[in-house]
PDB file of C-alpha atoms and ligand atoms in Angstrom:
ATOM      1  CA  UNK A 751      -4.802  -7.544  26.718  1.00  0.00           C
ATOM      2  CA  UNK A 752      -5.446  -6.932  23.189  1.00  0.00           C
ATOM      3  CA  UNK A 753      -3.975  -3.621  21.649  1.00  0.00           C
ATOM      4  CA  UNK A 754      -5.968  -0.937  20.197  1.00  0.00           C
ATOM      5  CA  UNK A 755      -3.725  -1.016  16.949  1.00  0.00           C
ATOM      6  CA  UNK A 756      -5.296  -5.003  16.876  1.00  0.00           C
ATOM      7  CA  UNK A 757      -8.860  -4.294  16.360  1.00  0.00           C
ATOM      8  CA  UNK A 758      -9.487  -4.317  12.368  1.00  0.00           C
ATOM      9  CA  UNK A 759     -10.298  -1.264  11.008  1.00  0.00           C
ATOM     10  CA  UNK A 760     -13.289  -2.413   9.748  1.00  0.00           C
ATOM     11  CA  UNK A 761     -14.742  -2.852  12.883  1.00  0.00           C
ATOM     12  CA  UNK A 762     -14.922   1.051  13.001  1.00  0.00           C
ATOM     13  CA  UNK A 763     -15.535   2.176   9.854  1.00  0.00           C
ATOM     14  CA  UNK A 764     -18.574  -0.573   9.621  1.00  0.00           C
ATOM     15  CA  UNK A 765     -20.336   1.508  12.420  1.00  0.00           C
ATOM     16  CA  UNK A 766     -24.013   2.397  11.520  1.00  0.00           C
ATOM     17  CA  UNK A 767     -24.672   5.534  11.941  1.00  0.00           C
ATOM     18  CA  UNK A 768     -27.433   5.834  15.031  1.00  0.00           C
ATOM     19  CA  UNK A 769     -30.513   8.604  14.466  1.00  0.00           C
ATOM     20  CA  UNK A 770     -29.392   9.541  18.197  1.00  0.00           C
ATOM     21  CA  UNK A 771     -25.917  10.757  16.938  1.00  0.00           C
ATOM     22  CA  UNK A 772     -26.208  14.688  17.059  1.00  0.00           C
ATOM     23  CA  UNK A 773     -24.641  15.510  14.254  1.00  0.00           C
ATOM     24  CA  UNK A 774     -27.635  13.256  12.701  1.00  0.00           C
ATOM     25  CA  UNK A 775     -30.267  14.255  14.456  1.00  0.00           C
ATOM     26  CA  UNK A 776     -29.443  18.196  13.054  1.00  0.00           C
ATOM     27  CA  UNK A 777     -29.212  16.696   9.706  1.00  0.00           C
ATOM     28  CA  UNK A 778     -32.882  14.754  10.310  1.00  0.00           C
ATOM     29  CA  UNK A 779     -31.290  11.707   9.526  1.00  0.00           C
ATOM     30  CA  UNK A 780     -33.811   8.579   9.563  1.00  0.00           C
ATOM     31  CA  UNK A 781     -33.122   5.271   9.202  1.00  0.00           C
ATOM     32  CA  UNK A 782     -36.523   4.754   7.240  1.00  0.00           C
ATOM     33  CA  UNK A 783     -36.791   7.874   4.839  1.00  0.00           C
ATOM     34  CA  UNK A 784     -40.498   7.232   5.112  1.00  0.00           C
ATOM     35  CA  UNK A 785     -40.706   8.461   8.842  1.00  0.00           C
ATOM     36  CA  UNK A 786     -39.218  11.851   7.927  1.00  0.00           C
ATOM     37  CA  UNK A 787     -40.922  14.420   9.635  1.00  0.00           C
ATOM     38  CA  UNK A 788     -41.980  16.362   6.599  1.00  0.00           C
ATOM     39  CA  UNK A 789     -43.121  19.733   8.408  1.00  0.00           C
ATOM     40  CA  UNK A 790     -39.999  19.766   9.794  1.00  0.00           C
ATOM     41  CA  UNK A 791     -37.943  18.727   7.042  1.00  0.00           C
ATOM     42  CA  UNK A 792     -40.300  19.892   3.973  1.00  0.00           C
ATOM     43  CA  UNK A 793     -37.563  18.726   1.387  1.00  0.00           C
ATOM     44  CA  UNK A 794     -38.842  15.271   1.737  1.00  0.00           C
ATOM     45  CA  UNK A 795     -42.411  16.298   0.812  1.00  0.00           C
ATOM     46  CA  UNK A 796     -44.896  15.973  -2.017  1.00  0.00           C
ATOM     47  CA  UNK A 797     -44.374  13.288  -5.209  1.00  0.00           C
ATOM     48  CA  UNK A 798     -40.594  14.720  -5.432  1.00  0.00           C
ATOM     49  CA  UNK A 799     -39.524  14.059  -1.985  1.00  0.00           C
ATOM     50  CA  UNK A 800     -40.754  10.967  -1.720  1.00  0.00           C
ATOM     51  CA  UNK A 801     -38.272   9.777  -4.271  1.00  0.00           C
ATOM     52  CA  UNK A 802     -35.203  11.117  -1.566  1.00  0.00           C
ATOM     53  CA  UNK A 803     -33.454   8.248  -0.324  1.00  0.00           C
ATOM     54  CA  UNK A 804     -29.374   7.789   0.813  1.00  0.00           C
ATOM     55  CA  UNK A 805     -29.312   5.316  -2.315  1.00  0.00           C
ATOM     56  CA  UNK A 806     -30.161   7.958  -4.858  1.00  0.00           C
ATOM     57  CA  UNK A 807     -28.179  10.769  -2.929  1.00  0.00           C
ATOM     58  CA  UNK A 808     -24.899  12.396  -4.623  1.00  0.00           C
ATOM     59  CA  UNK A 809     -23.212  11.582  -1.089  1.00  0.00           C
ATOM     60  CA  UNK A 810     -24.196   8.650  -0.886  1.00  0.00           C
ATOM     61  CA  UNK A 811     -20.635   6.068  -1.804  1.00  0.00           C
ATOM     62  CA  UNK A 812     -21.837   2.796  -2.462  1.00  0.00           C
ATOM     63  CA  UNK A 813     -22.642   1.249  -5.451  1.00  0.00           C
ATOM     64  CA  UNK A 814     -23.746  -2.297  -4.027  1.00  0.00           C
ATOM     65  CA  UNK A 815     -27.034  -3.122  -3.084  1.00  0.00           C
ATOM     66  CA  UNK A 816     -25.840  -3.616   0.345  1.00  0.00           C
ATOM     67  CA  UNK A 817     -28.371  -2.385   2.938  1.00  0.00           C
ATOM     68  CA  UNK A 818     -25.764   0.337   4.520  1.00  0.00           C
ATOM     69  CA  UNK A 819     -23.508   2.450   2.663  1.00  0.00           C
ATOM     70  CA  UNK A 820     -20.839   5.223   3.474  1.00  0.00           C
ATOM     71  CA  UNK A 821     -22.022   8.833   3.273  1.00  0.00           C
ATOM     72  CA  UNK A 822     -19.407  11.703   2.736  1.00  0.00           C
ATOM     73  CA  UNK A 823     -21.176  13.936   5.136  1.00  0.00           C
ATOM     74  CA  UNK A 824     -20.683  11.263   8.080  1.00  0.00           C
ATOM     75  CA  UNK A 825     -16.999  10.322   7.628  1.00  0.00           C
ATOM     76  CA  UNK A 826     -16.500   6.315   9.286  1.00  0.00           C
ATOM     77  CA  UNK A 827     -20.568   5.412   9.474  1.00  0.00           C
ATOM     78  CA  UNK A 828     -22.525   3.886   7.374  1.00  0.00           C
ATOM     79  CA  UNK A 829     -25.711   4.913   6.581  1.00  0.00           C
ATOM     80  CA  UNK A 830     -29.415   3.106   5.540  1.00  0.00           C
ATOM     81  CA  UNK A 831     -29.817   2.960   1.559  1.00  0.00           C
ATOM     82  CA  UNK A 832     -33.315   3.530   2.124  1.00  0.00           C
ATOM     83  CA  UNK A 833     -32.654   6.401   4.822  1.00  0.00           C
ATOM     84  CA  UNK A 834     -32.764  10.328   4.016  1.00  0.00           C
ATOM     85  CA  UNK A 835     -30.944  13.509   5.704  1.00  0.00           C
ATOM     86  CA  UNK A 836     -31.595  17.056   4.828  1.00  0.00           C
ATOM     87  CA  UNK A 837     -28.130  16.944   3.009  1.00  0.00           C
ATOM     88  CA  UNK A 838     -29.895  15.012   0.345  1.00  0.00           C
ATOM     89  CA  UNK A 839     -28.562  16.182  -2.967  1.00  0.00           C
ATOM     90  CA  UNK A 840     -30.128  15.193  -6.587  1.00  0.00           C
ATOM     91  CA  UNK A 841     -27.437  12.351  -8.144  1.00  0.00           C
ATOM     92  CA  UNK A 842     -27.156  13.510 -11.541  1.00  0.00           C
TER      93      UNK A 842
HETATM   94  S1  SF4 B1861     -26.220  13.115   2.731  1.00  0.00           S
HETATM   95 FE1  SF4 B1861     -27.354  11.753   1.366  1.00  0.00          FE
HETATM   96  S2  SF4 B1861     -26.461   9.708   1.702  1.00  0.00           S
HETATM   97 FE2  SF4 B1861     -25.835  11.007   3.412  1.00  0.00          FE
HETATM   98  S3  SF4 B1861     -27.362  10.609   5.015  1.00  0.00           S
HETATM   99 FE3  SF4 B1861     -28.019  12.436   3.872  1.00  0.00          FE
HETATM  100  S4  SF4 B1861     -29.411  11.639   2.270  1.00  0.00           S
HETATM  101 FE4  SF4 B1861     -28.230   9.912   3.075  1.00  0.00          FE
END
């Protein structure tokens, strides 16, 4: 039987954050920042919102093109470069 202190860390923190989580779901995290529900979440409306995605976020910790990145707000996932949360903060 293979120890728990076997299984590469990356295994774990490679885990893609799920829209189901709950910590997501009270963030309105999509996968596809074009499905936001914009009544909902009106931060992600109009010509300015539209612009909001994880790749342009301040919280957002990747600088690859990769299609998943780490997000400070959830510690050990990864989240969609072209998702959006209601944490979204302007990268200046
Ligand atoms: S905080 Fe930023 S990078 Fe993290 S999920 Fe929300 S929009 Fe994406």
């Amino acid at each position: 039987m293979l120890a728990l202190s076997a299984i590469p860390v990356q295994l774990i923190a490679d885990d893609k954050l799920s829209e189901d989580d709950p910590l997501a779901q009270a963030f309105g995290y999509k996968l596809d920042a074009t499905t936001v529900d914009t009544e909902k979440f009106p931060k992600r409306a109009g010509e300015a919102g539209a612009t909001q995605f994880c790749d342009n976020c301040a919280l957002y910790v990747s600088d690859s093109a990769a299609e998943f990145g780490p997000c400070s707000i959830f510690q050990d996932k990864l989240v969609a470069a072209k998702g959006w949360c209601n944490a979204w903060i302007v990268n200046t």
